[in-house]
Short mmCIF file of C-alpha atoms in Angstrom, two decimals:
data_model
loop_
_atom_site.label_atom_id
_atom_site.label_comp_id
_atom_site.label_asym_id
_atom_site.label_seq_id
_atom_site.Cartn_x
_atom_site.Cartn_y
_atom_site.Cartn_z
CA UNK A 232 101.58 72.89 98.29
CA UNK A 233 103.31 75.02 95.62
CA UNK A 234 103.65 78.76 96.10
CA UNK A 235 101.49 81.00 93.89
CA UNK A 236 103.04 82.69 90.84
CA UNK A 237 104.32 86.21 91.44
CA UNK A 238 104.41 89.19 89.08
CA UNK A 239 107.34 91.61 88.55
CA UNK A 240 106.30 93.70 91.56
CA UNK A 241 106.21 90.68 93.87
CA UNK A 242 102.40 90.53 94.00
CA UNK A 243 100.45 87.31 93.56
CA UNK A 244 99.66 86.89 89.88
CA UNK A 245 95.96 86.36 89.28
CA UNK A 246 94.19 85.02 86.21
CA UNK A 247 90.53 85.19 85.24
CA UNK A 248 88.95 81.86 86.08
CA UNK A 249 85.29 82.16 85.10
CA UNK A 250 82.85 84.59 83.49
CA UNK A 251 79.87 84.72 85.87
CA UNK A 252 77.67 87.35 84.20
CA UNK A 253 77.61 90.08 81.53
CA UNK A 254 76.07 93.52 81.34
CA UNK A 255 75.87 96.34 78.81
CA UNK A 256 76.85 99.81 79.99
CA UNK A 257 76.14 102.98 78.03
CA UNK A 258 79.17 105.25 77.67
CA UNK A 259 78.27 108.52 75.95
CA UNK A 260 76.97 107.39 72.54
CA UNK A 261 78.52 103.94 72.72
CA UNK A 262 77.85 100.67 74.53
CA UNK A 263 80.48 98.69 76.45
CA UNK A 264 80.22 95.07 77.57
CA UNK A 265 81.36 94.28 81.10
CA UNK A 266 81.83 90.84 82.58
CA UNK A 267 81.68 89.71 86.18
CA UNK A 268 84.96 87.82 86.54
CA UNK A 269 85.90 85.29 89.18
CA UNK A 270 89.68 85.32 89.70
CA UNK A 271 91.99 82.42 90.56
CA UNK A 272 92.80 83.87 93.99
CA UNK A 273 89.23 84.47 95.14
CA UNK A 274 85.75 83.18 95.69
CA UNK A 275 82.59 84.14 93.80
CA UNK A 276 81.93 87.01 96.22
CA UNK A 277 85.34 88.48 95.29
CA UNK A 278 84.43 88.71 91.58
CA UNK A 279 84.87 92.07 89.85
CA UNK A 280 83.21 93.78 86.88
CA UNK A 281 85.75 94.15 84.06
CA UNK A 282 85.50 95.68 80.61
CA UNK A 283 85.61 92.56 78.44
CA UNK A 284 87.49 94.25 75.59
CA UNK A 285 90.35 95.15 77.95
CA UNK A 286 90.24 91.78 79.71
CA UNK A 287 90.67 89.96 76.40
CA UNK A 288 93.71 92.12 75.60
CA UNK A 289 95.32 91.41 78.99
CA UNK A 290 94.45 87.69 78.98
CA UNK A 291 94.22 86.56 75.33
CA UNK A 292 93.98 82.89 76.31
CA UNK A 293 90.89 83.39 78.50
CA UNK A 294 87.82 81.73 76.97
CA UNK A 295 84.73 83.89 77.51
CA UNK A 296 82.46 81.00 76.54
CA UNK A 297 83.63 78.57 79.22
#
């Protein structure tokens, strides 16, 4: 079994694996879209809510429609 990829700090590098859900959150007079993201190192119960705009900047190859 190959070892997981590591980042510059020696931590396991994780990638978004699947978009499980979306929600709109009001921020002052604006609306932000958050996504519930399942990561490559975790199960569904380990998924986290991420601001989709920032997620797309960090992981430009991640397909939100898959």
